[in-house]
Amino acid sequence: MIMEVGEWVRGHESVASMLHRVLPNSRCTTPLVAPLQQVALQARDVVEVAGPSGSAKSELLLQAAVTCLLPERLYGGWEGGVLWYDLDGHFDILRLVCLLQARIHQGKALSLGGLIEDGDNIMNACLERFLLTRCYNSFDFIAALQTTRNQVKEAQRQGRSMRLLIIDSIGAFYWLDRAASLVAGASTESSRPSIQAVTRAVVRELHQLSNMHGLLVLASKCSIFSPQSSDARKDTRRAGLQHREYMPAEWQEFVTHRLLLQGPMSGEAEVVFIAEWQMPALSGVDRFTIENTGLKLVI
Amino acid sequence: MPKLIELGLPSLTPEVYSILASQGIISVEDFMLSADISKLEAWGSGTLKEVVAEILHYLECQRVGLKSGLRGVQDMQAMGIQYLPTGCESLDAILEGGLREGTLTELVGASATGKTQLCMHVAASVAYKCRALVAYIDTCHSFSSIRVAHMVGTLMKTSEGHQGGVAADELGKVLKGILKFSAFDIYSALSILHELHASIGNNFQAPEEFRHLRLLIVDSASSLISPILGGNQIQGHALMVSMGAILRKLAIENHLAVLITNHTVGGEFGQPKPALGESWKRIPDVRLLLTHDPSSNACEVAVIKHSSIACNKQASFCITKRGLQSAEAEL
């Protein structure tokens, strides 16, 4: 008993490590990627990037990750770690390297021959800060989140702080989870978990991770229903992007910001994508193209 | 998933077990779904903390953990990035060399736009040029070994110069490198794919040189999936997603290039649209749209989705008696 009290009094961490954990996260200032700059995002926010397949969701997340990884000086990054949960299996390390290279090159060009670190070192340091895991079903995803705690703590102890948690994409196991709860009658023991229970567990783990370490959460969500013609007609009057929710309420309540994407738009010389904030609702629409060096706003 | 008792954790004493059981945590699944780890850890008793750490360790061992980007790059460099040639120069040019290993490519097109011809040509090209095994899952009885033999013969003639006839034993070797499976419903296709996933690394019945399976073709994937999509929507979609998941797993874990086809159906306003819709769309990495121009007899291929190259490139080829001819090569 006395031992336990002693442990409780000693506490889990010193003030220094607590400040180290909490303070750097309040300085998220530089916008991660152009379409996200209209809204001031803070640590512990949960941003959902929704849109149909091929509307540049993953590309936008990659760019955000690149900005987070790059050093602050010269490159205008956050110099922070990124946790990437690849649920779709689309992550391409080549594309990440290509984008990092382009940004490092730009930074070098700006520095006008001043004292500059070797590009390879910066690249390696950035890649070292990037942590990736692939998940093949919802339980795999929950296990990944639960076991991440120790690794994040370990990284923190070494002075590397995680700043960004990315999920691509959150609805990947929607149909599997829906079907799993349907075959409840088949198993004799306790009934299979419902999609709500699974989502609740995912949200609980994400909440604890982001709260504890002050992470910004970015999640892409792929539309699984094709836009209905009646919606499309309504849409032309409202002139906004449409979005049909399918995730359970547990997830919807967790999301604090939502950006809608659409594209590519046909009938133009360039391949143009459109981004619009739905939560908070902003009237402006961003138009952007994707080039080899990254995303570029069209004015 | 196993019960906690079955894991044989050293610090799971009856006392701790009863605490967990009182929270409704009996199996690993319960732990994942309803255990609030922070709360359990803060609760105090040292053994409870140890049990939580042990369960987390068990979960960690069950899966491939977080990998740093640097490791990812090193692994990729060790493996090398390989592109498998489709054998059609104009198409290889826009795809930067062909089908990339580890990715899923989808051909979309109405009937008679050359989907199956292209699939067979890619199979012939990879078996002959890369000396690699090709697994070909035929779902419509459209695979013709005679046609593939023609294609291989043409490839051999063009690469070796016109030196009379084609060596029969060489032709036979290449053809043995193409393993054909038949599946006429999604259940048999899934079992073939799972078997393939389990048996990679073992020897297939194929000539010595052809050791590595590098390409998997499913022609056509949509004819397996579209029949199950009507009616019970949830189950059909779940089967479709699991088909996507096993193809993805084969591509990533076994480093295969996967090529699948998707036919088109009449959509709104008579516009043709892919038979597999929104939920499927996110599964392939690369989507190629095939169209056929009856006046010039040319098949056009357009990139409509790609994870790393711009989506406005086009190539064309003609289907001739001898095989596929790249349009540029003919001019």
XYZ file of C-alpha atoms in Angstrom, chain A:
299
model
C 0.000 0.000 0.000
C 2.710 2.434 0.999
C 4.616 1.497 -2.133
C 1.584 2.362 -4.255
C 1.080 5.722 -2.571
C 4.745 6.484 -3.043
C 4.479 5.723 -6.718
C 1.426 7.910 -7.017
C 3.144 10.840 -5.341
C 6.223 10.496 -7.502
C 4.003 10.851 -10.532
C 4.494 9.612 -14.035
C 6.743 12.322 -15.396
C 8.733 15.375 -14.450
C 7.534 18.906 -15.204
C 10.334 19.256 -17.749
C 9.195 16.254 -19.743
C 5.580 17.323 -19.409
C 6.381 20.754 -20.820
C 8.397 19.143 -23.563
C 5.364 17.043 -24.355
C 2.820 19.844 -24.277
C 4.557 23.057 -25.306
C 5.941 22.421 -28.786
C 2.485 21.493 -29.899
C 1.043 24.914 -29.351
C 3.241 26.351 -32.069
C 1.583 24.708 -35.063
C 1.705 27.813 -37.165
C 2.833 27.201 -40.704
C -0.012 25.684 -42.690
C 0.671 22.083 -43.615
C -0.583 22.294 -47.164
C -2.184 25.051 -49.227
C -5.878 24.037 -49.083
C -5.643 23.686 -45.296
C -4.385 27.227 -44.708
C -7.774 28.931 -44.427
C -8.480 27.363 -41.068
C -6.111 27.662 -38.115
C -5.587 24.080 -37.037
C -4.350 23.205 -33.577
C -2.963 20.107 -32.006
C -5.696 17.625 -30.998
C -7.956 18.721 -33.849
C -9.360 15.951 -36.028
C -9.582 16.835 -39.702
C -11.450 14.658 -42.136
C -10.609 14.976 -45.828
C -13.548 13.513 -47.732
C -14.037 12.918 -51.425
C -14.480 10.299 -54.111
C -11.643 8.072 -55.241
C -9.097 9.927 -57.334
C -9.801 13.366 -55.837
C -6.231 13.745 -54.525
C -6.941 12.909 -50.876
C -3.844 10.798 -50.380
C -1.751 13.363 -52.233
C -2.953 16.112 -49.895
C -2.142 13.975 -46.843
C 1.322 13.219 -48.234
C 2.030 16.918 -48.686
C 0.910 17.593 -45.132
C 3.257 14.846 -43.924
C 6.151 16.341 -45.911
C 5.666 19.792 -44.359
C 5.510 18.227 -40.920
C 8.739 16.279 -41.474
C 10.904 19.097 -42.871
C 13.110 21.238 -40.603
C 11.818 24.639 -39.551
C 14.821 26.648 -40.690
C 14.915 27.296 -44.456
C 12.284 24.706 -45.239
C 9.398 26.077 -43.180
C 8.411 22.714 -41.767
C 7.447 21.533 -38.289
C 10.406 19.244 -37.754
C 8.065 16.725 -36.190
C 7.309 13.062 -36.481
C 4.485 11.588 -38.516
C 2.524 8.417 -37.749
C 0.956 7.038 -40.911
C -1.703 4.299 -40.747
C -2.199 2.885 -44.209
C -5.553 1.093 -44.244
C -5.994 1.147 -48.026
C -2.537 -0.136 -48.946
C -1.973 2.754 -51.336
C 1.021 4.315 -49.622
C 3.923 4.735 -52.030
C 7.292 5.466 -50.439
C 8.686 6.615 -53.803
C 6.197 9.453 -53.961
C 7.129 10.568 -50.432
C 10.840 10.609 -51.329
C 10.086 12.468 -54.553
C 8.095 15.185 -52.734
C 10.732 15.519 -49.995
C 13.445 15.868 -52.615
C 11.558 18.614 -54.400
C 11.026 20.579 -51.176
C 14.637 20.178 -50.040
C 15.764 21.382 -53.444
C 13.530 24.461 -53.181
C 14.869 25.242 -49.709
C 18.426 25.025 -50.971
C 17.697 27.375 -53.848
C 16.284 29.926 -51.395
C 19.256 29.862 -49.067
C 21.518 31.481 -51.699
C 24.628 29.503 -50.954
C 24.678 30.137 -47.205
C 25.927 27.520 -44.813
C 23.722 24.617 -45.597
C 23.384 21.066 -44.442
C 23.824 18.247 -46.861
C 20.558 17.385 -48.596
C 20.997 13.664 -47.973
C 21.291 14.202 -44.244
C 18.105 16.221 -44.165
C 16.347 13.597 -46.245
C 17.456 10.795 -43.942
C 16.466 12.738 -40.842
C 13.033 13.385 -42.327
C 12.541 9.748 -43.288
C 13.653 8.684 -39.816
C 10.831 10.767 -38.333
C 8.239 9.090 -40.540
C 6.604 5.955 -39.121
C 4.387 3.759 -41.262
C 2.205 0.768 -40.573
C -0.226 -1.146 -42.784
C -3.476 -2.555 -41.427
C -5.632 -5.217 -43.035
C -8.764 -5.121 -40.853
C -10.304 -3.148 -38.004
C -8.837 -5.285 -35.230
C -5.452 -5.003 -36.832
C -5.949 -1.227 -36.792
C -6.949 -1.156 -33.102
C -3.951 -3.358 -32.239
C -1.737 -0.972 -34.206
C -3.066 2.024 -32.276
C -2.738 0.282 -28.907
C 0.831 -0.805 -29.527
C 1.823 2.607 -30.901
C 1.709 4.116 -27.393
C 4.966 2.517 -26.312
C 6.767 3.461 -29.487
C 5.632 7.075 -29.304
C 6.726 7.274 -25.676
C 10.082 5.802 -26.644
C 10.531 8.339 -29.441
C 9.577 11.144 -27.074
C 12.198 9.999 -24.612
C 14.788 10.285 -27.367
C 13.697 13.847 -27.987
C 11.789 13.190 -31.174
C 8.245 14.399 -30.820
C 5.350 13.181 -32.917
C 3.173 15.942 -34.277
C 0.878 14.425 -36.875
C -1.225 11.261 -37.065
C -2.525 10.326 -40.501
C -5.124 7.704 -41.422
C -5.607 6.768 -45.074
C -8.473 5.996 -45.284
C -10.886 5.630 -42.388
C -13.785 3.925 -44.207
C -11.632 1.135 -45.639
C -13.142 -1.610 -43.472
C -16.694 -0.273 -43.408
C -18.292 -3.110 -45.407
C -16.281 -5.807 -43.629
C -17.360 -4.540 -40.221
C -20.978 -4.217 -41.309
C -20.953 -7.800 -42.613
C -19.146 -9.152 -39.529
C -21.898 -7.960 -37.233
C -24.470 -9.598 -39.522
C -23.162 -13.132 -39.015
C -23.824 -12.815 -35.288
C -26.072 -15.876 -35.273
C -23.257 -18.092 -36.521
C -21.003 -17.790 -33.503
C -22.257 -19.561 -30.432
C -20.432 -17.455 -27.879
C -20.807 -13.732 -27.416
C -22.152 -11.984 -30.460
C -19.730 -10.434 -32.914
C -18.984 -6.780 -32.233
C -21.026 -4.242 -34.100
C -19.417 -1.630 -36.308
C -20.327 0.910 -33.621
C -18.346 -0.974 -30.975
C -15.340 -1.253 -33.286
C -15.487 2.424 -34.195
C -15.861 3.354 -30.532
C -12.641 1.481 -29.754
C -10.813 3.147 -32.669
C -11.973 6.590 -31.552
C -11.019 5.893 -27.915
C -7.481 4.912 -28.893
C -7.083 7.825 -31.303
C -8.387 10.247 -28.696
C -5.933 9.012 -26.071
C -3.001 9.111 -28.476
C -3.729 12.590 -29.784
C -4.574 13.972 -26.354
C -1.538 12.545 -24.636
C 0.974 13.709 -27.211
C -0.789 16.684 -28.716
C -1.094 15.206 -32.180
C -3.051 16.679 -35.031
C -5.156 13.947 -36.630
C -5.723 13.940 -40.395
C -7.949 11.245 -41.864
C -9.064 10.740 -45.425
C -12.487 9.292 -46.113
C -13.349 7.811 -49.486
C -16.957 8.096 -50.685
C -18.501 4.671 -51.134
C -21.732 5.792 -52.754
C -21.822 7.314 -56.192
C -23.515 10.712 -56.277
C -27.180 10.369 -57.102
C -28.573 12.279 -60.031
C -31.168 14.004 -57.833
C -28.367 15.155 -55.538
C -26.433 16.380 -58.523
C -29.321 18.522 -59.668
C -29.760 20.024 -56.232
C -26.061 20.523 -56.164
C -25.894 22.734 -59.218
C -28.189 25.209 -57.450
C -26.198 25.199 -54.247
C -22.909 25.135 -56.136
C -21.146 23.285 -53.344
C -19.490 19.908 -53.128
C -21.620 17.054 -51.930
C -20.856 14.667 -49.165
C -22.787 11.645 -47.985
C -21.950 10.411 -44.513
C -21.711 6.684 -43.847
C -19.415 6.354 -40.848
C -21.080 5.624 -37.475
C -21.989 8.492 -35.145
C -19.008 7.654 -32.907
C -16.639 8.778 -35.644
C -18.736 11.739 -36.759
C -18.660 13.191 -33.268
C -14.905 12.784 -33.097
C -14.287 14.842 -36.253
C -13.809 18.559 -35.626
C -13.048 19.795 -39.154
C -14.045 18.556 -42.580
C -12.596 19.428 -45.977
C -14.372 18.198 -49.102
C -12.449 17.414 -52.266
C -13.653 16.917 -55.806
C -11.926 16.213 -59.043
C -10.353 15.952 -61.421
C -12.472 18.452 -63.292
C -12.734 17.714 -66.988
C -12.972 20.139 -69.846
C -9.999 22.244 -68.824
C -6.480 22.379 -70.105
C -5.017 21.331 -66.765
C -6.200 18.649 -64.388
C -7.813 20.752 -61.673
C -9.047 19.636 -58.256
C -11.404 21.530 -55.949
C -11.339 21.831 -52.156
C -14.079 23.306 -49.984
C -14.378 23.544 -46.185
C -17.597 22.057 -44.891
C -16.792 22.249 -41.193
C -16.357 25.139 -40.444
C -18.461 26.149 -43.425
C -16.487 28.597 -45.520
C -17.783 30.068 -48.736
C -14.529 30.121 -50.682
C -13.378 27.281 -52.877
C -9.723 26.411 -53.491
C -8.670 25.138 -56.870
C -5.397 23.309 -57.227
C -3.370 21.206 -59.614
C -0.884 18.457 -58.854
C 2.585 18.600 -60.280
C 5.612 16.423 -59.849
C 6.925 18.728 -57.148
C 3.625 18.824 -55.324
C 0.336 20.590 -55.030
C -0.146 24.066 -56.473
C -3.018 26.497 -56.005
C -4.622 27.949 -59.118
C -5.580 31.577 -58.704
